[in-house]
Amino acid sequence: MKPAHYVNGVFAPTEATFPLLSPVDGSQVGVVPEASRDVVDAAVRAARAALDGPWGRTSVEERCAFLRRIADGIEARFDEFVAAEVADTGKPRDLAATVDIPRAIGNFRAYADLAYGRPERAYPTTVPGWSGSGQALNYTVRRPLGVVAIISPWNLPLLLLTWKVAPALAAGNAVVAKPSEETPSTATLLAEVIGEAGLPDGAFNLVHGHGAGAAGEHLTSHPGVDAIAFTGASATGAAIMRNAAEHVTPLSFELGGKNPALVFADADLAEAVEGTVRSSFTHSGQICLCTERVYVQRPVFDEFVRALAERARALTGYGPMISAEHRDKVLSYYRLAVEEGATVQAGGGVPTFGDARDSGFYVEPTVLTGLPQSARTVREEIFGPVCHVAPFDDEDEAIRLANDSPYGLAATVWTTDLSRAHRVAPRVEAGIVWVNCWNLRDLRTPFGGVKASGIGREGGEYSLDFFSEPVNVCVKI
């Protein structure tokens, strides 16, 4: 279906629109509505009314049943969701079909299970000197935060939207979601599925549009919003913080990364190379967890670089950058790397296909070497299919290099020395550290970053904690 706002249970078109372009060939494939301040206000008011009405009176059992029906609805329209995701992002179909859409289904089912089985605590309390029994019972209940604004990015549109929507609804909040203006389609399909699942009107609302000075800013600065959950660039996160500061609105941020990989000489080198191909070039590097900095112990440095560059040159079937603007940004870093003195081991330009893709937004998977730690290419997030590989001599130097970054989202360690793995992983300043793997996720575990990579944690109980407020009840016996 065409992208449309979904407010108070109704799809509402708007006169203001902007073009939706295919990143594969640059052609216009549709139009996206731009939510005005009035549309955003209507969505927030609808969410508030839902909390004051039927949605606010639902039990956790009823909410979990809704989540399971939503999961079933996505599953029933699986191919439609895959097609929409591929059309918006240009990513390979097998990636959308094996990761994005299954994870979206899994998010709703996982949070239905977690919320339904979640225990609360009770504390019998004795207070000497009280009249009567001198006893009380303290117990905890959780209430929803209220109206939650959810801003999701373009790289994993449905996965990251549902990663927040599912726990927000499970906790009893009413949601106003704004997906990226680049990827509106699966969010619109989700709204349709949610409507078919029978959620009370206003429990979930969807507005489309741009960020600064538009729908995103209208939403994050709205006085009726009780919390904001955002995934995206660190600079955008800082702008949202400024908007939220006036109302002291609670925030959950998963932001950018300049993620390191540490490859020790004792690692299984073939496994480390293949793992780095995945961590650097999956979805053409457009995943916040991708590896842009690779540090390799000096005895195996040359061999690793040769093997990685060979694999990068042989890659086929990869997708484009999300937009011409983003392609130009990535290419500007490719040029900057050369200006800074990098040696281009593989890639560094624009591929030629001899078909319609030549009008799309593609760049080559790129491997760089030879830059100092102070180079902008090494320090700034590029968010493309590129990594810089540098040598290190010992464990302490590896950790120092990994931590020498304003970011701290994720890291990967490649070693066959179990003791080293347990020594190194806790010393790396990152929210998640993988050992001999990458992007192996358990939805129950905490996810998020440190430093400029975010605030708070998502996943499992951590998301349910953010989206609800604990209330202590003390009853004198």
Tab-separated table of C-alpha atoms in Angstrom:
chain	number	residue	atom	x	y	z
A	1	MET	CA	0.000	0.000	0.000
A	2	LYS	CA	1.030	3.623	-0.447
A	3	PRO	CA	2.641	5.380	2.551
A	4	ALA	CA	0.008	7.155	4.618
A	5	HIS	CA	-0.412	8.591	8.095
A	6	TYR	CA	-2.345	6.393	10.520
A	7	VAL	CA	-4.062	8.441	13.218
A	8	ASN	CA	-6.719	7.246	15.636
A	9	GLY	CA	-7.330	4.055	13.683
A	10	VAL	CA	-7.741	5.753	10.295
A	11	PHE	CA	-5.374	6.159	7.349
A	12	ALA	CA	-5.255	9.869	6.684
A	13	PRO	CA	-3.656	11.319	3.526
A	14	THR	CA	-2.167	14.787	3.443
A	15	GLU	CA	-1.740	17.373	0.706
A	16	ALA	CA	1.977	17.881	1.353
A	17	THR	CA	4.131	15.094	-0.117
A	18	PHE	CA	7.666	14.427	-1.277
A	19	PRO	CA	9.063	11.845	-3.752
A	20	LEU	CA	10.151	8.348	-2.758
A	21	LEU	CA	13.146	7.230	-4.820
A	22	SER	CA	14.456	3.740	-5.463
A	23	PRO	CA	18.075	3.463	-4.301
A	24	VAL	CA	18.608	0.723	-6.897
A	25	ASP	CA	18.148	2.893	-9.989
A	26	GLY	CA	17.244	6.363	-8.734
A	27	SER	CA	13.742	6.286	-10.197
A	28	GLN	CA	10.716	7.701	-8.398
A	29	VAL	CA	8.587	4.852	-7.075
A	30	GLY	CA	6.030	6.772	-5.045
A	31	VAL	CA	5.265	9.760	-2.847
A	32	VAL	CA	5.397	10.119	0.924
A	33	PRO	CA	3.071	12.366	2.959
A	34	GLU	CA	4.694	15.060	5.100
A	35	ALA	CA	2.997	15.400	8.468
A	36	SER	CA	2.276	18.959	9.522
A	37	ARG	CA	2.342	20.110	13.106
A	38	ASP	CA	-1.451	19.670	13.159
A	39	VAL	CA	-1.204	16.034	12.026
A	40	VAL	CA	1.399	15.289	14.696
A	41	ASP	CA	-0.740	17.010	17.313
A	42	ALA	CA	-3.760	14.953	16.267
A	43	ALA	CA	-1.704	11.755	16.624
A	44	VAL	CA	-0.518	12.709	20.110
A	45	ARG	CA	-4.052	13.628	21.176
A	46	ALA	CA	-5.365	10.323	19.805
A	47	ALA	CA	-2.726	8.461	21.795
A	48	ARG	CA	-3.695	10.317	24.959
A	49	ALA	CA	-7.362	9.552	24.398
A	50	ALA	CA	-6.541	5.856	23.964
A	51	LEU	CA	-4.796	5.835	27.333
A	52	ASP	CA	-7.830	7.481	28.897
A	53	GLY	CA	-10.103	5.023	27.132
A	54	PRO	CA	-10.187	1.293	26.259
A	55	TRP	CA	-6.446	0.872	25.690
A	56	GLY	CA	-5.631	2.245	29.125
A	57	ARG	CA	-7.883	-0.370	30.707
A	58	THR	CA	-6.355	-3.405	28.997
A	59	SER	CA	-4.682	-6.080	31.098
A	60	VAL	CA	-1.213	-7.374	30.356
A	61	GLU	CA	-2.813	-10.610	29.139
A	62	GLU	CA	-4.927	-8.685	26.640
A	63	ARG	CA	-1.967	-6.637	25.422
A	64	CYS	CA	0.149	-9.745	24.924
A	65	ALA	CA	-2.669	-11.329	22.926
A	66	PHE	CA	-2.684	-8.240	20.695
A	67	LEU	CA	1.077	-8.548	20.169
A	68	ARG	CA	0.743	-12.173	19.119
A	69	ARG	CA	-1.994	-11.258	16.642
A	70	ILE	CA	0.257	-8.564	15.176
A	71	ALA	CA	3.060	-11.113	14.772
A	72	ASP	CA	0.654	-13.492	13.059
A	73	GLY	CA	-0.510	-10.680	10.781
A	74	ILE	CA	3.029	-9.855	9.641
A	75	GLU	CA	3.737	-13.528	9.092
A	76	ALA	CA	0.587	-13.936	6.991
A	77	ARG	CA	1.788	-11.104	4.718
A	78	PHE	CA	5.461	-12.062	4.854
A	79	ASP	CA	6.196	-11.709	1.128
A	80	GLU	CA	4.466	-8.334	1.006
A	81	PHE	CA	6.624	-7.039	3.852
A	82	VAL	CA	9.788	-8.404	2.230
A	83	ALA	CA	8.958	-6.747	-1.077
A	84	ALA	CA	8.263	-3.408	0.609
A	85	GLU	CA	11.500	-3.550	2.593
A	86	VAL	CA	13.551	-4.378	-0.492
A	87	ALA	CA	11.864	-1.649	-2.539
A	88	ASP	CA	12.587	1.015	0.086
A	89	THR	CA	16.148	0.049	0.994
A	90	GLY	CA	17.506	-1.780	-2.061
A	91	LYS	CA	18.971	-4.443	0.238
A	92	PRO	CA	19.274	-8.021	-1.060
A	93	ARG	CA	16.021	-9.926	-0.799
A	94	ASP	CA	17.567	-12.785	1.170
A	95	LEU	CA	18.712	-10.317	3.848
A	96	ALA	CA	15.204	-8.910	4.270
A	97	ALA	CA	13.673	-12.394	4.194
A	98	THR	CA	16.060	-13.968	6.695
A	99	VAL	CA	16.743	-11.064	9.072
A	100	ASP	CA	14.488	-8.004	8.876
A	101	ILE	CA	11.012	-9.487	8.624
A	102	PRO	CA	11.585	-12.605	10.787
A	103	ARG	CA	13.103	-10.420	13.506
A	104	ALA	CA	10.104	-8.088	13.380
A	105	ILE	CA	7.790	-11.057	13.907
A	106	GLY	CA	10.080	-12.317	16.668
A	107	ASN	CA	10.061	-8.946	18.426
A	108	PHE	CA	6.297	-9.029	18.940
A	109	ARG	CA	6.280	-12.642	20.082
A	110	ALA	CA	9.280	-12.220	22.369
A	111	TYR	CA	7.810	-9.216	24.178
A	112	ALA	CA	4.428	-10.911	24.493
A	113	ASP	CA	6.176	-13.758	26.320
A	114	LEU	CA	8.368	-11.468	28.425
A	115	ALA	CA	5.595	-9.129	29.508
A	116	TYR	CA	3.153	-11.921	30.332
A	117	GLY	CA	5.592	-13.797	32.555
A	118	ARG	CA	7.175	-10.794	34.229
A	119	PRO	CA	7.236	-11.008	38.045
A	120	GLU	CA	7.083	-8.105	40.484
A	121	ARG	CA	8.562	-7.916	43.964
A	122	ALA	CA	6.994	-7.731	47.412
A	123	TYR	CA	8.699	-6.980	50.738
A	124	PRO	CA	7.135	-7.683	54.150
A	125	THR	CA	8.268	-4.824	56.371
A	126	THR	CA	8.464	-4.692	60.179
A	127	VAL	CA	8.632	-1.304	61.883
A	128	PRO	CA	9.209	-1.430	65.663
A	129	GLY	CA	7.034	0.956	67.634
A	130	TRP	CA	4.057	0.967	65.277
A	131	SER	CA	0.639	0.423	66.792
A	132	GLY	CA	-1.110	-2.768	65.865
A	133	SER	CA	0.958	-5.437	64.163
A	134	GLY	CA	3.880	-3.150	63.403
A	135	GLN	CA	3.995	-4.653	59.933
A	136	ALA	CA	3.470	-3.475	56.386
A	137	LEU	CA	3.631	-4.902	52.901
A	138	ASN	CA	5.582	-3.087	50.221
A	139	TYR	CA	5.017	-4.242	46.676
A	140	THR	CA	5.801	-2.922	43.221
A	141	VAL	CA	3.493	-2.350	40.295
A	142	ARG	CA	4.407	-0.902	36.925
A	143	ARG	CA	2.456	1.642	34.966
A	144	PRO	CA	3.048	2.815	31.397
A	145	LEU	CA	4.923	6.054	30.794
A	146	GLY	CA	2.052	7.339	28.646
A	147	VAL	CA	2.399	8.656	25.097
A	148	VAL	CA	5.667	7.407	23.615
A	149	ALA	CA	7.309	8.861	20.501
A	150	ILE	CA	9.294	6.299	18.510
A	151	ILE	CA	11.712	7.478	15.807
A	152	SER	CA	13.258	4.708	13.708
A	153	PRO	CA	15.988	4.768	11.029
A	154	TRP	CA	16.184	3.725	7.389
A	155	ASN	CA	18.771	0.947	7.547
A	156	LEU	CA	16.644	-1.721	9.288
A	157	PRO	CA	13.249	-0.047	9.024
A	158	LEU	CA	10.796	-2.667	10.252
A	159	LEU	CA	13.177	-4.502	12.578
A	160	LEU	CA	14.147	-1.409	14.555
A	161	LEU	CA	10.636	0.045	14.542
A	162	THR	CA	9.144	-3.132	16.007
A	163	TRP	CA	12.086	-3.452	18.418
A	164	LYS	CA	10.598	-0.399	20.178
A	165	VAL	CA	6.890	-0.621	19.331
A	166	ALA	CA	6.493	-4.146	20.721
A	167	PRO	CA	7.769	-3.451	24.280
A	168	ALA	CA	6.099	-0.023	24.330
A	169	LEU	CA	2.707	-1.584	23.610
A	170	ALA	CA	3.373	-4.547	25.898
A	171	ALA	CA	3.937	-2.112	28.775
A	172	GLY	CA	0.636	-0.368	28.036
A	173	ASN	CA	1.851	2.820	26.376
A	174	ALA	CA	0.205	4.509	23.419
A	175	VAL	CA	2.607	5.034	20.521
A	176	VAL	CA	3.206	7.719	17.929
A	177	ALA	CA	5.801	6.378	15.498
A	178	LYS	CA	7.749	8.205	12.810
A	179	PRO	CA	9.840	6.063	10.475
A	180	SER	CA	12.607	7.485	8.326
A	181	GLU	CA	11.381	9.510	5.387
A	182	GLU	CA	13.524	7.224	3.199
A	183	THR	CA	11.725	4.011	4.225
A	184	PRO	CA	8.011	4.525	4.904
A	185	SER	CA	6.488	1.420	3.344
A	186	THR	CA	6.822	-1.361	5.911
A	187	ALA	CA	5.748	1.011	8.684
A	188	THR	CA	2.547	1.687	6.763
A	189	LEU	CA	1.987	-2.045	6.298
A	190	LEU	CA	2.555	-2.507	10.025
A	191	ALA	CA	-0.117	0.074	10.795
A	192	GLU	CA	-2.526	-1.857	8.595
A	193	VAL	CA	-1.716	-5.112	10.392
A	194	ILE	CA	-2.126	-3.433	13.779
A	195	GLY	CA	-5.527	-2.161	12.723
A	196	GLU	CA	-6.530	-5.653	11.600
A	197	ALA	CA	-5.334	-7.038	14.955
A	198	GLY	CA	-8.023	-4.956	16.650
A	199	LEU	CA	-6.000	-2.566	18.822
A	200	PRO	CA	-8.194	0.230	20.197
A	201	ASP	CA	-8.063	3.371	18.084
A	202	GLY	CA	-5.162	5.628	19.030
A	203	ALA	CA	-3.070	2.963	20.722
A	204	PHE	CA	-0.747	3.044	17.715
A	205	ASN	CA	-0.354	6.052	15.441
A	206	LEU	CA	1.984	6.623	12.510
A	207	VAL	CA	3.177	9.897	11.012
A	208	HIS	CA	5.543	10.300	8.086
A	209	GLY	CA	7.927	13.095	7.245
A	210	HIS	CA	11.355	14.584	7.671
A	211	GLY	CA	13.183	15.343	10.910
A	212	ALA	CA	14.548	18.819	11.586
A	213	GLY	CA	11.913	21.515	11.239
A	214	ALA	CA	9.318	18.927	10.248
A	215	ALA	CA	7.400	15.925	11.606
A	216	GLY	CA	10.280	14.566	13.677
A	217	GLU	CA	10.920	17.846	15.435
A	218	HIS	CA	7.206	18.487	15.901
A	219	LEU	CA	6.906	15.098	17.608
A	220	THR	CA	9.988	15.193	19.828
A	221	SER	CA	9.228	18.709	21.071
A	222	HIS	CA	5.523	18.068	21.655
A	223	PRO	CA	4.511	18.740	25.288
A	224	GLY	CA	2.099	15.798	25.185
A	225	VAL	CA	4.860	13.237	24.617
A	226	ASP	CA	5.918	11.428	27.798
A	227	ALA	CA	8.992	9.564	26.484
A	228	ILE	CA	11.114	9.307	23.337
A	229	ALA	CA	12.859	6.245	21.933
A	230	PHE	CA	15.204	6.912	19.019
A	231	THR	CA	17.662	4.983	16.879
A	232	GLY	CA	19.826	6.946	14.466
A	233	ALA	CA	22.770	9.280	14.090
A	234	SER	CA	24.434	10.790	17.150
A	235	ALA	CA	23.985	14.341	15.830
A	236	THR	CA	20.248	13.764	15.448
A	237	GLY	CA	20.151	12.325	18.956
A	238	ALA	CA	21.748	15.505	20.285
A	239	ALA	CA	19.097	17.603	18.524
A	240	ILE	CA	16.323	15.455	20.014
A	241	MET	CA	17.867	15.888	23.470
A	242	ARG	CA	17.666	19.637	23.063
A	243	ASN	CA	14.000	19.375	22.040
A	244	ALA	CA	13.216	17.060	24.953
A	245	ALA	CA	15.075	19.096	27.560
A	246	GLU	CA	12.342	21.713	27.914
A	247	HIS	CA	9.879	19.086	29.152
A	248	VAL	CA	12.478	16.815	30.841
A	249	THR	CA	11.229	13.964	28.657
A	250	PRO	CA	12.801	10.528	29.327
A	251	LEU	CA	14.985	9.296	26.473
A	252	SER	CA	16.268	5.985	25.140
A	253	PHE	CA	18.918	6.404	22.433
A	254	GLU	CA	20.776	3.920	20.265
A	255	LEU	CA	23.120	6.078	18.236
A	256	GLY	CA	26.121	5.806	15.934
A	257	GLY	CA	29.234	3.693	16.090
A	258	LYS	CA	32.776	3.447	14.782
A	259	ASN	CA	33.139	-0.146	15.809
A	260	PRO	CA	36.499	-1.921	16.209
A	261	ALA	CA	37.499	-5.488	15.503
A	262	LEU	CA	40.599	-6.921	17.219
A	263	VAL	CA	42.260	-9.785	15.370
A	264	PHE	CA	44.955	-11.544	17.401
A	265	ALA	CA	47.720	-13.616	15.825
A	266	ASP	CA	46.333	-16.813	17.371
A	267	ALA	CA	42.922	-16.323	15.719
A	268	ASP	CA	41.590	-18.692	13.099
A	269	LEU	CA	42.566	-16.332	10.292
A	270	ALA	CA	40.150	-17.654	7.678
A	271	GLU	CA	37.294	-17.370	10.164
A	272	ALA	CA	38.385	-13.861	11.153
A	273	VAL	CA	38.531	-12.739	7.523
A	274	GLU	CA	35.088	-14.122	6.736
A	275	GLY	CA	33.713	-12.630	9.936
A	276	THR	CA	35.139	-9.219	9.044
A	277	VAL	CA	33.659	-9.428	5.546
A	278	ARG	CA	30.281	-9.863	7.233
A	279	SER	CA	30.820	-7.231	9.909
A	280	SER	CA	32.129	-4.599	7.482
A	281	PHE	CA	30.060	-5.169	4.348
A	282	THR	CA	26.663	-6.622	5.351
A	283	HIS	CA	23.913	-4.332	4.003
A	284	SER	CA	26.751	-2.376	2.396
A	285	GLY	CA	27.978	-1.287	5.830
A	286	GLN	CA	24.685	0.455	6.642
A	287	ILE	CA	24.216	-1.151	10.054
A	288	CYS	CA	25.178	0.639	13.260
A	289	LEU	CA	27.023	-2.517	14.398
A	290	CYS	CA	29.266	-2.732	11.323
A	291	THR	CA	33.029	-2.748	11.742
A	292	GLU	CA	34.833	0.287	10.313
A	293	ARG	CA	38.069	-0.065	12.310
A	294	VAL	CA	40.018	-3.336	12.148
A	295	TYR	CA	43.168	-3.844	14.234
A	296	VAL	CA	45.301	-6.878	13.405
A	297	GLN	CA	48.302	-8.189	15.357
A	298	ARG	CA	51.442	-7.509	13.350
A	299	PRO	CA	52.596	-11.113	12.640
A	300	VAL	CA	49.422	-11.799	10.605
A	301	PHE	CA	48.694	-8.245	9.425
A	302	ASP	CA	49.878	-8.554	5.805
A	303	GLU	CA	48.220	-11.927	5.295
A	304	PHE	CA	44.949	-10.672	6.751
A	305	VAL	CA	44.919	-7.535	4.584
A	306	ARG	CA	45.578	-9.523	1.410
A	307	ALA	CA	42.806	-11.998	2.184
A	308	LEU	CA	40.283	-9.328	3.202
A	309	ALA	CA	40.975	-7.207	0.126
A	310	GLU	CA	40.614	-10.235	-2.125
A	311	ARG	CA	37.242	-11.091	-0.584
A	312	ALA	CA	36.069	-7.456	-0.837
A	313	ARG	CA	36.952	-7.312	-4.546
A	314	ALA	CA	35.045	-10.560	-5.144
A	315	LEU	CA	31.800	-9.453	-3.468
A	316	THR	CA	28.701	-9.393	-5.670
A	317	GLY	CA	25.009	-8.916	-5.093
A	318	TYR	CA	25.425	-6.152	-2.541
A	319	GLY	CA	22.878	-3.368	-2.238
A	320	PRO	CA	23.110	0.396	-2.760
A	321	MET	CA	23.403	3.280	-0.365
A	322	ILE	CA	19.986	4.465	0.764
A	323	SER	CA	20.122	7.757	-1.169
A	324	ALA	CA	22.195	9.833	-3.540
A	325	GLU	CA	23.054	12.123	-0.625
A	326	HIS	CA	24.350	9.232	1.450
A	327	ARG	CA	26.276	7.800	-1.511
A	328	ASP	CA	27.963	11.158	-1.986
A	329	LYS	CA	28.832	11.285	1.725
A	330	VAL	CA	30.487	7.855	1.588
A	331	LEU	CA	32.369	8.738	-1.599
A	332	SER	CA	33.589	11.950	0.038
A	333	TYR	CA	35.185	9.814	2.758
A	334	TYR	CA	36.778	7.586	0.125
A	335	ARG	CA	38.393	10.710	-1.367
A	336	LEU	CA	39.309	12.049	2.062
A	337	ALA	CA	41.037	8.775	2.958
A	338	VAL	CA	43.323	9.103	-0.056
A	339	GLU	CA	44.012	12.759	0.771
A	340	GLU	CA	44.921	11.684	4.311
A	341	GLY	CA	47.431	9.169	2.928
A	342	ALA	CA	45.509	5.880	2.834
A	343	THR	CA	46.434	2.973	0.611
A	344	VAL	CA	43.329	1.623	-1.111
A	345	GLN	CA	43.629	-2.153	-0.935
A	346	ALA	CA	40.237	-2.763	-2.562
A	347	GLY	CA	37.352	-0.669	-3.893
A	348	GLY	CA	37.361	3.061	-3.350
A	349	GLY	CA	34.950	4.046	-6.081
A	350	VAL	CA	31.662	3.381	-7.835
A	351	PRO	CA	30.956	0.003	-9.474
A	352	THR	CA	29.770	-0.325	-13.070
A	353	PHE	CA	27.047	-2.875	-13.782
A	354	GLY	CA	26.042	-2.085	-17.357
A	355	ASP	CA	22.348	-1.962	-16.451
A	356	ALA	CA	19.805	0.204	-14.583
A	357	ARG	CA	21.838	-0.050	-11.378
A	358	ASP	CA	24.334	2.395	-12.871
A	359	SER	CA	21.725	5.089	-12.122
A	360	GLY	CA	21.446	3.864	-8.542
A	361	PHE	CA	23.353	4.777	-5.406
A	362	TYR	CA	26.075	2.116	-5.258
A	363	VAL	CA	29.635	2.329	-3.943
A	364	GLU	CA	32.325	-0.341	-3.895
A	365	PRO	CA	33.204	-2.371	-0.796
A	366	THR	CA	36.458	-0.763	0.278
A	367	VAL	CA	39.486	-1.785	2.344
A	368	LEU	CA	41.958	0.909	3.440
A	369	THR	CA	45.326	0.815	5.223
A	370	GLY	CA	48.051	3.248	6.175
A	371	LEU	CA	46.182	5.935	8.107
A	372	PRO	CA	47.110	7.233	11.553
A	373	GLN	CA	44.682	6.908	14.436
A	374	SER	CA	44.079	10.673	14.247
A	375	ALA	CA	42.768	10.590	10.655
A	376	ARG	CA	39.166	11.691	10.184
A	377	THR	CA	38.492	8.552	8.153
A	378	VAL	CA	39.460	6.491	11.213
A	379	ARG	CA	37.557	8.602	13.746
A	380	GLU	CA	34.295	9.598	12.032
A	381	GLU	CA	31.402	7.253	11.303
A	382	ILE	CA	31.073	6.684	7.544
A	383	PHE	CA	28.179	4.201	7.520
A	384	GLY	CA	29.193	2.566	4.291
A	385	PRO	CA	30.959	-0.598	3.062
A	386	VAL	CA	34.419	0.393	4.244
A	387	CYS	CA	36.978	-0.523	6.871
A	388	HIS	CA	40.470	0.670	7.718
A	389	VAL	CA	42.949	-2.006	8.819
A	390	ALA	CA	45.870	-1.123	11.104
A	391	PRO	CA	48.472	-3.218	12.950
A	392	PHE	CA	49.073	-3.579	16.686
A	393	ASP	CA	51.769	-5.319	18.688
A	394	ASP	CA	50.305	-6.443	22.002
A	395	GLU	CA	47.090	-6.773	23.963
A	396	ASP	CA	47.325	-3.448	25.761
A	397	GLU	CA	47.894	-1.576	22.498
A	398	ALA	CA	44.930	-3.337	20.911
A	399	ILE	CA	42.633	-2.246	23.730
A	400	ARG	CA	43.982	1.294	23.677
A	401	LEU	CA	43.342	1.586	19.939
A	402	ALA	CA	39.859	0.093	20.239
A	403	ASN	CA	38.913	2.547	22.995
A	404	ASP	CA	40.422	5.580	21.278
A	405	SER	CA	37.090	6.701	19.813
A	406	PRO	CA	34.213	9.004	20.764
A	407	TYR	CA	31.904	6.043	20.091
A	408	GLY	CA	31.298	2.838	22.023
A	409	LEU	CA	28.559	0.714	20.512
A	410	ALA	CA	29.998	-2.697	19.589
A	411	ALA	CA	33.276	-4.549	19.134
A	412	THR	CA	34.505	-7.907	17.909
A	413	VAL	CA	37.444	-9.939	19.219
A	414	TRP	CA	39.003	-12.749	17.203
A	415	THR	CA	41.183	-15.145	19.210
A	416	THR	CA	41.445	-18.838	20.055
A	417	ASP	CA	42.837	-17.993	23.507
A	418	LEU	CA	39.865	-18.231	25.859
A	419	SER	CA	41.723	-16.466	28.683
A	420	ARG	CA	42.557	-13.570	26.388
A	421	ALA	CA	38.932	-13.302	25.254
A	422	HIS	CA	37.775	-12.982	28.867
A	423	ARG	CA	40.522	-10.452	29.651
A	424	VAL	CA	39.982	-8.251	26.625
A	425	ALA	CA	36.194	-8.160	26.257
A	426	PRO	CA	35.425	-6.387	29.567
A	427	ARG	CA	38.140	-3.792	28.905
A	428	VAL	CA	36.711	-2.690	25.575
A	429	GLU	CA	34.504	0.389	25.938
A	430	ALA	CA	31.427	-0.859	24.118
A	431	GLY	CA	27.888	-1.901	24.927
A	432	ILE	CA	28.333	-5.312	23.304
A	433	VAL	CA	31.455	-7.348	22.533
A	434	TRP	CA	31.357	-10.396	20.273
A	435	VAL	CA	34.073	-13.032	20.481
A	436	ASN	CA	34.716	-15.037	17.290
A	437	CYS	CA	31.352	-13.957	15.850
A	438	TRP	CA	29.405	-10.863	14.885
A	439	ASN	CA	25.802	-9.741	15.282
A	440	LEU	CA	24.783	-12.896	17.091
A	441	ARG	CA	21.840	-11.552	19.087
A	442	ASP	CA	19.623	-12.831	21.867
A	443	LEU	CA	16.573	-10.587	22.269
A	444	ARG	CA	16.686	-10.963	26.049
A	445	THR	CA	20.138	-9.388	26.423
A	446	PRO	CA	20.930	-5.666	26.865
A	447	PHE	CA	21.625	-3.705	23.706
A	448	GLY	CA	23.002	-0.176	23.494
A	449	GLY	CA	26.167	1.854	23.575
A	450	VAL	CA	28.369	4.079	25.694
A	451	LYS	CA	29.857	7.522	25.041
A	452	ALA	CA	28.404	9.021	21.835
A	453	SER	CA	26.750	5.717	20.948
A	454	GLY	CA	23.702	6.055	23.118
A	455	ILE	CA	21.845	6.335	26.390
A	456	GLY	CA	20.237	3.394	28.139
A	457	ARG	CA	19.706	-0.186	27.044
A	458	GLU	CA	17.108	-1.992	24.969
A	459	GLY	CA	16.203	-5.653	24.786
A	460	GLY	CA	14.298	-7.990	27.073
A	461	GLU	CA	13.615	-6.660	30.550
A	462	TYR	CA	15.676	-3.554	29.768
A	463	SER	CA	13.145	-2.306	27.218
A	464	LEU	CA	10.207	-3.122	29.481
A	465	ASP	CA	11.963	-1.204	32.273
A	466	PHE	CA	12.334	1.882	30.098
A	467	PHE	CA	8.762	1.834	28.825
A	468	SER	CA	7.216	1.526	32.297
A	469	GLU	CA	7.456	3.315	35.624
A	470	PRO	CA	7.814	1.314	38.858
A	471	VAL	CA	5.422	2.374	41.592
A	472	ASN	CA	5.901	1.236	45.187
A	473	VAL	CA	2.705	0.542	47.145
A	474	CYS	CA	3.029	0.386	50.939
A	475	VAL	CA	0.093	-1.064	52.890
A	476	LYS	CA	0.063	-0.961	56.653
A	477	ILE	CA	-1.176	-4.250	58.090
